[in-house]
Amino acid sequence: MNKFDAIVIGAGQAGVPLAKKLAGAGWKTALIEKRAIGGTCINDGCTPTKTMIASARMAYLAGRSDELGIHIPEYKVDFKAIMNRKSTIVQQFREGATKGLEETRNLTLVYGTARFVDPHTLYVDMNDGSFENYTAKKIFINTGCTPFLPDIKGLQDVPYLTSTTLLEINEVPEHLLIIGAGYIGLEFAQLFRRLGAKVTIVEKSDRLMPKEDDDICAAMSEIFDQDGIRVWTETQVESLSLKSGKVHAKLEGKGPASLSCSHVLVASGRSPQTATLGLENTGIQSDEKGFVKVNTRLQTAEQHIYALGDVKGGPAFTHISYNDHLVITENLLNGRHKDISKRMIPYCMFTDPQLGRVGMNESQAKEAGIDYLVASIPMKNVARAIETAETRGLMKAIIDKKSRRILGAAIIGEQGGEIMTVLQMAMMGKITADEIRSGIFAHPLYSESLNNLFMSV
């Protein structure tokens, strides 16, 4: 039996810094990882996709260079070079994270699949074929999620892709059918359209990004229409089949009755990796989808076992996972009483232009019965956007009518995530809309137009 003070299951964006800090504080710590250090973010999430998106943006800029008086007669997409660059950067990040763990005192890195035998003991099926038991006073689950596969007739009979396997293809798809219009599906749609693929999105809801306000959805839909991406809303894939080397999809809803394509990407959400954890051998509770239930301090029903990151449900973002580890280390190592109940949740969808979002949207403010004001201006009225020929999108903020504080913001525009972050900092500092409206910002930045945004109230 291998005895430790702490065991962390999963080397994702919460597990890695957590294990290093616990070990640095003198805890004898084991970090168990079944696949690769870095979790989804480094291996098949943020790092590879944003690297590829940078290449796709270069193709987009080259294709519209005439607008700025620069004539590029032709350009060629070297998909092999794009994928090699992606793989090189992923390897660089992964190796850097691995080296940092290996150099940490009091930390043992274990490659294998962990399963609870009882609330304090884990059976680990090692990647080298051996097995061992591990026990610890504190255990932390950071196993993340994996692509969810919907119940579609014939799905297993066609060579479908997920957000993971799409990163390993050898050529740009001729026609990519994407099932689902969440942020993963939308980012891949625009990425591959810019690299030369025909792209069709099928979404069962009545619009793209159904959790966003109507005007935000309308703006993004217009952008996708301009980019030549076909979107069928209120439409579902009923069945898939393979005929003469093509995938044929039978649809139901407002879209066509059927269509054929070269590749299918299933982007219907993600499922927690808890099925093989042996939670039934503990008192840990999970919801109907398998996400681990935690309290506001990230403790499970077994109070010595914690869950961090995507596996516990809620917003599936790297920065949330990282903040989870800060909550736990502050409480366990520094005697604090932090919790996750009131933290601010920002995020950025890396379409082009970006969607940066933080705080409440208008629909949520209305449902909460808040007396609010809306500030909104189109990017075509932003000086910097006009100068750089990046006029698609809009800026929008929700303001408490009485206190004049900002409740939330949504920015669709070039550097939308960075502009959103300025407003997030204002929210954190309780700076009012009136103070921003009269503030001095360097000209001509995108953020300077926050003056104009709040003049619109």
Coordinates of C-alpha atoms in Angstrom, one line a residue, residues 44-443:
D44 CA -7.0 18.8 -27.2
G45 CA -8.7 22.0 -26.1
C46 CA -7.5 25.6 -25.8
T47 CA -3.9 25.2 -26.9
P48 CA -4.3 23.3 -30.2
T49 CA -7.6 24.9 -31.3
K50 CA -6.4 28.5 -30.7
T51 CA -3.2 27.7 -32.5
M52 CA -5.1 26.5 -35.5
I53 CA -7.5 29.4 -35.3
A54 CA -4.5 31.8 -35.7
S55 CA -3.7 30.1 -39.0
A56 CA -7.3 30.3 -40.1
R57 CA -7.3 34.1 -39.3
M58 CA -4.2 34.6 -41.4
A59 CA -6.1 33.0 -44.4
Y60 CA -9.1 35.2 -43.7
L61 CA -6.9 38.4 -43.7
A62 CA -5.1 37.3 -46.8
G63 CA -8.4 36.8 -48.5
R64 CA -9.7 40.3 -47.8
S65 CA -6.5 42.2 -48.0
D66 CA -7.8 44.2 -51.0
E67 CA -10.0 46.2 -48.5
L68 CA -6.8 47.7 -47.1
G69 CA -5.1 48.3 -50.4
I70 CA -2.8 45.3 -50.2
H71 CA -3.2 43.0 -53.2
I72 CA -2.4 39.4 -52.5
P73 CA -3.1 37.6 -55.8
E74 CA -3.3 34.2 -54.2
Y75 CA -2.4 32.1 -51.1
K76 CA -2.2 28.5 -50.3
V77 CA -3.3 26.6 -47.2
D78 CA -0.6 24.2 -46.1
F79 CA -2.7 22.1 -43.8
K80 CA 0.2 19.8 -42.9
A81 CA 2.3 22.8 -41.8
I82 CA -0.7 24.1 -39.7
M83 CA -1.1 20.7 -38.0
N84 CA 2.7 20.4 -37.4
R85 CA 2.8 23.8 -35.8
K86 CA -0.2 22.9 -33.6
S87 CA 1.5 19.6 -32.5
T88 CA 4.8 21.3 -31.8
I89 CA 3.1 23.9 -29.5
V90 CA 1.1 21.3 -27.7
Q91 CA 4.2 19.2 -27.1
Q92 CA 6.1 22.3 -25.9
F93 CA 3.3 23.1 -23.3
R94 CA 2.9 19.5 -22.2
E95 CA 6.6 18.9 -21.8
G96 CA 6.9 22.2 -19.8
A97 CA 4.1 21.2 -17.5
T98 CA 5.6 17.6 -17.1
K99 CA 9.1 19.0 -16.3
G100 CA 7.7 21.3 -13.6
L101 CA 6.0 18.3 -11.9
E102 CA 9.0 16.1 -12.1
E103 CA 11.2 18.7 -10.5
T104 CA 8.7 19.3 -7.6
R105 CA 9.9 17.8 -4.2
N106 CA 7.4 15.6 -2.3
L107 CA 5.5 14.9 -5.6
T108 CA 5.2 11.5 -7.2
L109 CA 3.9 11.3 -10.7
V110 CA 2.0 8.1 -11.5
Y111 CA 0.7 7.1 -15.0
G112 CA -2.4 4.9 -14.7
T113 CA -6.2 4.7 -14.3
A114 CA -7.4 5.2 -10.7
R115 CA -10.5 3.6 -9.2
F116 CA -11.9 3.9 -5.7
V117 CA -11.8 0.7 -3.6
D118 CA -13.2 2.6 -0.6
P119 CA -13.3 6.3 0.4
H120 CA -9.6 6.3 1.3
T121 CA -8.1 3.8 -1.1
L122 CA -7.5 3.8 -4.9
Y123 CA -6.7 0.9 -7.1
V124 CA -4.4 2.1 -9.9
D125 CA -4.1 0.1 -13.1
M126 CA -0.7 1.3 -14.3
N127 CA 0.0 2.1 -17.9
D128 CA 2.9 -0.3 -17.8
G129 CA 0.6 -3.2 -17.0
S130 CA 1.2 -3.4 -13.3
F131 CA -1.2 -2.3 -10.5
E132 CA -0.9 -0.8 -7.1
N133 CA -3.1 0.5 -4.3
Y134 CA -2.8 4.1 -3.0
T135 CA -4.3 5.7 0.1
A136 CA -4.4 9.2 1.3
K137 CA -6.0 11.5 3.9
K138 CA -7.2 13.9 1.2
I139 CA -8.2 13.0 -2.4
F140 CA -8.9 15.4 -5.2
I141 CA -10.8 14.4 -8.4
N142 CA -9.8 16.4 -11.5
T143 CA -10.7 13.8 -14.2
G144 CA -12.4 16.3 -16.6
C145 CA -14.8 15.5 -19.4
T146 CA -14.9 13.8 -22.7
P147 CA -17.0 14.4 -25.8
F148 CA -20.6 13.4 -25.4
L149 CA -22.0 11.1 -28.1
P150 CA -25.8 11.6 -28.7
D151 CA -28.1 8.7 -29.5
I152 CA -28.2 9.0 -33.3
K153 CA -29.1 6.0 -35.4
G154 CA -26.1 4.9 -37.5
L155 CA -23.6 7.1 -35.7
Q156 CA -21.3 4.1 -34.9
D157 CA -21.4 3.0 -38.5
V158 CA -19.9 6.2 -40.0
P159 CA -16.4 7.7 -39.4
Y160 CA -17.6 10.5 -37.1
L161 CA -15.2 13.0 -35.5
T162 CA -15.2 14.6 -32.1
S163 CA -13.4 17.7 -30.9
T164 CA -10.5 15.5 -30.0
T165 CA -10.2 13.3 -33.1
L166 CA -10.8 16.3 -35.4
L167 CA -7.4 17.6 -34.3
E168 CA -5.6 14.6 -35.9
I169 CA -7.1 14.6 -39.4
N170 CA -4.7 14.8 -42.4
E171 CA -6.6 17.1 -44.8
V172 CA -9.2 19.9 -44.8
P173 CA -12.7 18.3 -45.1
E174 CA -14.5 18.9 -48.3
H175 CA -17.8 19.3 -46.5
L176 CA -17.9 19.3 -42.7
L177 CA -21.3 18.7 -41.0
I178 CA -21.3 19.9 -37.4
I179 CA -23.9 18.6 -35.0
G180 CA -24.4 21.2 -32.3
A181 CA -23.9 25.0 -32.2
G182 CA -22.2 25.5 -28.8
Y183 CA -18.9 27.3 -28.6
I184 CA -16.9 24.2 -29.7
G185 CA -19.0 23.7 -32.8
L186 CA -18.9 27.4 -33.7
E187 CA -15.1 27.8 -33.3
F188 CA -14.5 24.7 -35.5
A189 CA -17.0 25.8 -38.1
Q190 CA -15.3 29.1 -38.7
L191 CA -11.8 27.6 -38.5
F192 CA -12.4 25.0 -41.2
R193 CA -14.5 27.3 -43.4
R194 CA -11.6 29.7 -43.5
L195 CA -9.2 26.8 -44.5
G196 CA -11.5 26.0 -47.4
A197 CA -14.1 23.5 -46.2
K198 CA -17.8 23.8 -46.9
V199 CA -19.5 23.9 -43.5
T200 CA -23.0 23.1 -42.4
I201 CA -24.2 23.4 -38.8
V202 CA -27.3 21.6 -37.5
E203 CA -28.7 22.8 -34.2
K204 CA -31.9 21.6 -32.4
S205 CA -32.5 24.9 -30.7
D206 CA -34.1 27.9 -32.5
R207 CA -30.9 29.9 -32.7
L208 CA -27.1 29.8 -32.3
M209 CA -25.9 30.2 -28.7
P210 CA -29.4 29.8 -27.2
K211 CA -28.2 30.9 -23.7
E212 CA -27.3 34.4 -25.1
D213 CA -29.5 37.4 -25.6
D214 CA -31.5 37.7 -28.9
D215 CA -29.4 40.6 -30.2
I216 CA -26.1 38.8 -29.5
C217 CA -27.4 35.6 -31.2
A218 CA -28.6 37.7 -34.2
A219 CA -25.2 39.4 -34.5
M220 CA -23.3 36.1 -34.5
S221 CA -25.7 34.6 -36.9
E222 CA -25.1 37.4 -39.3
I223 CA -21.4 37.0 -39.1
F224 CA -21.7 33.2 -39.8
D225 CA -23.9 34.0 -42.8
Q226 CA -21.4 36.5 -44.1
D227 CA -18.7 33.8 -43.8
G228 CA -20.6 31.4 -45.9
I229 CA -21.5 28.9 -43.1
R230 CA -24.9 27.3 -43.5
V231 CA -26.8 27.0 -40.3
W232 CA -30.0 25.0 -39.8
T233 CA -31.7 25.7 -36.5
E234 CA -34.6 23.7 -35.1
T235 CA -33.2 20.8 -36.9
Q236 CA -31.9 17.4 -35.7
V237 CA -29.9 14.6 -37.3
E238 CA -32.2 11.5 -37.2
S239 CA -29.8 9.0 -38.7
L240 CA -26.4 8.7 -40.4
S241 CA -25.3 6.2 -43.1
L242 CA -22.2 5.7 -45.3
K243 CA -22.8 5.4 -49.1
S244 CA -20.2 5.5 -51.8
G245 CA -17.6 7.1 -49.5
K246 CA -19.9 9.9 -48.4
V247 CA -21.8 10.3 -45.1
H248 CA -25.5 10.8 -45.6
A249 CA -27.6 12.5 -42.9
K250 CA -31.3 12.2 -42.6
L251 CA -32.7 15.3 -40.9
E252 CA -35.9 16.3 -39.2
G253 CA -37.1 19.8 -38.5
K254 CA -36.8 23.1 -40.4
G255 CA -33.8 22.1 -42.4
P256 CA -33.6 19.9 -45.5
A257 CA -34.8 16.3 -45.4
S258 CA -31.2 15.1 -46.0
L259 CA -27.7 16.1 -46.9
S260 CA -24.4 14.4 -47.7
C261 CA -21.0 15.4 -46.5
S262 CA -17.4 14.2 -46.3
H263 CA -17.0 14.5 -42.5
V264 CA -19.2 14.7 -39.4
L265 CA -18.2 16.5 -36.2
V266 CA -20.2 15.6 -33.2
A267 CA -20.2 18.7 -31.0
S268 CA -23.2 18.0 -28.7
G269 CA -21.5 18.8 -25.4
R270 CA -19.3 16.9 -23.0
S271 CA -19.7 14.1 -20.4
P272 CA -17.8 13.8 -17.1
Q273 CA -15.2 11.1 -16.8
T274 CA -16.6 9.4 -13.7
A275 CA -18.0 6.1 -15.0
T276 CA -14.8 4.1 -14.2
L277 CA -13.9 6.0 -11.0
G278 CA -15.7 3.5 -8.7
L279 CA -17.8 6.2 -7.0
E280 CA -20.2 3.5 -6.0
N281 CA -17.6 2.3 -3.5
T282 CA -17.7 5.7 -1.7
G283 CA -20.4 8.0 -0.4
I284 CA -19.8 10.5 -3.3
Q285 CA -22.9 11.6 -5.0
S286 CA -23.3 12.5 -8.7
D287 CA -26.2 14.0 -10.7
E288 CA -28.1 12.2 -13.5
K289 CA -25.4 13.0 -16.0
G290 CA -22.6 11.7 -13.8
F291 CA -21.1 15.1 -12.7
V292 CA -19.8 14.9 -9.1
K293 CA -21.8 17.0 -6.6
V294 CA -19.8 19.3 -4.4
N295 CA -20.6 22.0 -1.8
T296 CA -19.4 25.6 -2.2
R297 CA -15.9 24.6 -0.9
L298 CA -15.7 21.9 -3.5
Q299 CA -16.1 19.0 -1.1
T300 CA -18.0 15.9 -2.1
A301 CA -20.4 14.1 0.3
E302 CA -17.1 12.4 1.5
Q303 CA -15.7 15.6 3.1
H304 CA -12.0 14.5 2.6
I305 CA -12.6 14.1 -1.1
Y306 CA -12.9 17.1 -3.4
A307 CA -13.8 17.6 -7.0
L308 CA -12.3 20.4 -9.3
G309 CA -12.7 21.5 -12.8
D310 CA -15.2 20.2 -15.5
V311 CA -16.0 16.9 -13.6
K312 CA -18.1 18.8 -11.1
G313 CA -20.3 20.4 -13.7
G314 CA -20.9 24.1 -14.2
P315 CA -18.9 26.3 -16.6
A316 CA -16.3 24.2 -18.4
F317 CA -13.5 26.7 -18.7
T318 CA -9.8 26.4 -17.9
H319 CA -9.8 29.6 -15.8
I320 CA -12.6 28.1 -13.6
S321 CA -10.6 24.9 -13.1
Y322 CA -7.6 27.0 -12.1
N323 CA -9.7 29.1 -9.7
D324 CA -11.0 25.9 -8.2
H325 CA -7.5 24.9 -7.1
L326 CA -7.0 28.4 -5.6
V327 CA -10.1 28.0 -3.5
I328 CA -8.9 24.7 -2.2
T329 CA -5.3 25.7 -1.5
E330 CA -6.4 28.9 0.2
N331 CA -8.7 26.9 2.5
L332 CA -6.4 23.9 3.2
L333 CA -3.0 25.6 3.3
N334 CA -3.8 29.2 4.5
G335 CA -6.8 28.6 6.8
R336 CA -9.1 30.8 4.6
H337 CA -12.9 30.3 4.1
K338 CA -13.2 30.8 0.4
D339 CA -16.1 29.4 -1.6
I340 CA -17.3 29.4 -5.2
S341 CA -20.8 30.7 -4.6
K342 CA -20.3 34.3 -5.7
R343 CA -17.4 34.3 -8.1
M344 CA -17.5 36.2 -11.3
I345 CA -17.6 33.9 -14.5
P346 CA -16.0 35.5 -17.6
Y347 CA -15.5 33.6 -20.8
C348 CA -14.4 34.2 -24.4
M349 CA -15.5 32.3 -27.5
F350 CA -12.7 32.4 -30.0
T351 CA -14.8 32.9 -33.1
D352 CA -13.6 35.9 -35.2
P353 CA -14.7 38.3 -34.1
Q354 CA -14.6 37.0 -30.5
L355 CA -17.5 36.9 -28.1
G356 CA -16.4 38.0 -24.6
R357 CA -19.0 37.6 -21.8
V358 CA -19.1 38.3 -18.1
G359 CA -21.8 38.6 -15.5
M360 CA -25.5 38.8 -16.2
N361 CA -27.0 39.1 -19.6
E362 CA -30.3 41.0 -20.3
S363 CA -32.5 37.9 -20.1
Q364 CA -31.1 37.0 -16.6
A365 CA -31.5 40.6 -15.3
K366 CA -35.1 40.6 -16.5
E367 CA -35.8 37.1 -14.9
A368 CA -34.2 38.4 -11.6
G369 CA -36.6 41.4 -11.6
I370 CA -33.7 43.9 -11.6
D371 CA -34.4 47.5 -12.6
Y372 CA -31.7 47.7 -15.3
L373 CA -30.5 49.8 -18.2
V374 CA -28.9 48.6 -21.5
A375 CA -26.0 50.2 -23.1
S376 CA -25.3 49.1 -26.7
I377 CA -23.4 50.3 -29.7
P378 CA -22.5 48.5 -33.0
M379 CA -18.8 48.0 -33.8
K380 CA -19.3 49.9 -37.0
N381 CA -19.5 53.0 -34.8
V382 CA -16.2 52.3 -33.1
A383 CA -13.4 54.4 -34.5
R384 CA -10.7 51.7 -34.1
A385 CA -12.9 49.1 -35.7
I386 CA -13.4 51.3 -38.8
E387 CA -9.7 52.0 -39.1
T388 CA -8.8 48.4 -38.9
A389 CA -11.7 47.2 -41.1
E390 CA -13.1 45.0 -38.2
T391 CA -16.6 46.5 -37.9
R392 CA -18.6 43.3 -37.3
G393 CA -20.4 42.8 -34.0
L394 CA -21.5 45.0 -31.1
M395 CA -20.7 46.1 -27.5
K396 CA -23.4 45.6 -24.9
A397 CA -23.6 46.2 -21.1
I398 CA -26.3 45.7 -18.5
I399 CA -26.4 48.4 -15.8
D400 CA -28.2 48.6 -12.4
K401 CA -30.4 51.6 -12.8
K402 CA -30.1 52.8 -9.2
S403 CA -26.4 52.1 -8.3
R404 CA -25.2 52.6 -11.9
R405 CA -22.9 49.6 -11.5
I406 CA -22.3 47.2 -14.3
L407 CA -24.0 43.9 -14.0
G408 CA -22.7 42.2 -17.1
A409 CA -21.4 42.7 -20.6
A410 CA -21.2 41.0 -23.9
I411 CA -18.7 42.1 -26.6
I412 CA -18.7 40.7 -30.1
G413 CA -15.8 42.3 -31.9
E414 CA -12.1 42.2 -32.6
Q415 CA -10.4 41.8 -29.2
G416 CA -13.8 41.3 -27.7
G417 CA -12.3 39.2 -24.9
E418 CA -9.9 42.0 -24.0
I419 CA -12.6 44.6 -24.0
M420 CA -14.8 42.4 -21.9
T421 CA -12.0 42.0 -19.4
V422 CA -11.8 45.8 -19.0
L423 CA -15.5 45.8 -18.0
Q424 CA -14.9 42.8 -15.7
M425 CA -12.2 44.8 -13.8
A426 CA -14.7 47.6 -13.5
M427 CA -17.2 45.2 -12.1
M428 CA -14.7 43.9 -9.6
G429 CA -13.8 47.4 -8.5
K430 CA -17.4 48.6 -8.4
I431 CA -16.7 51.3 -10.9
T432 CA -19.9 52.8 -12.3
A433 CA -21.0 53.2 -15.8
D434 CA -20.9 57.0 -15.3
E435 CA -17.2 56.9 -14.2
I436 CA -16.3 54.9 -17.3
R437 CA -18.3 57.2 -19.6
S438 CA -16.2 60.2 -18.4
G439 CA -13.0 58.3 -18.0
I440 CA -9.9 59.0 -20.1
F441 CA -8.8 56.1 -22.3
A442 CA -6.0 56.2 -24.8
H443 CA -7.0 57.0 -28.4

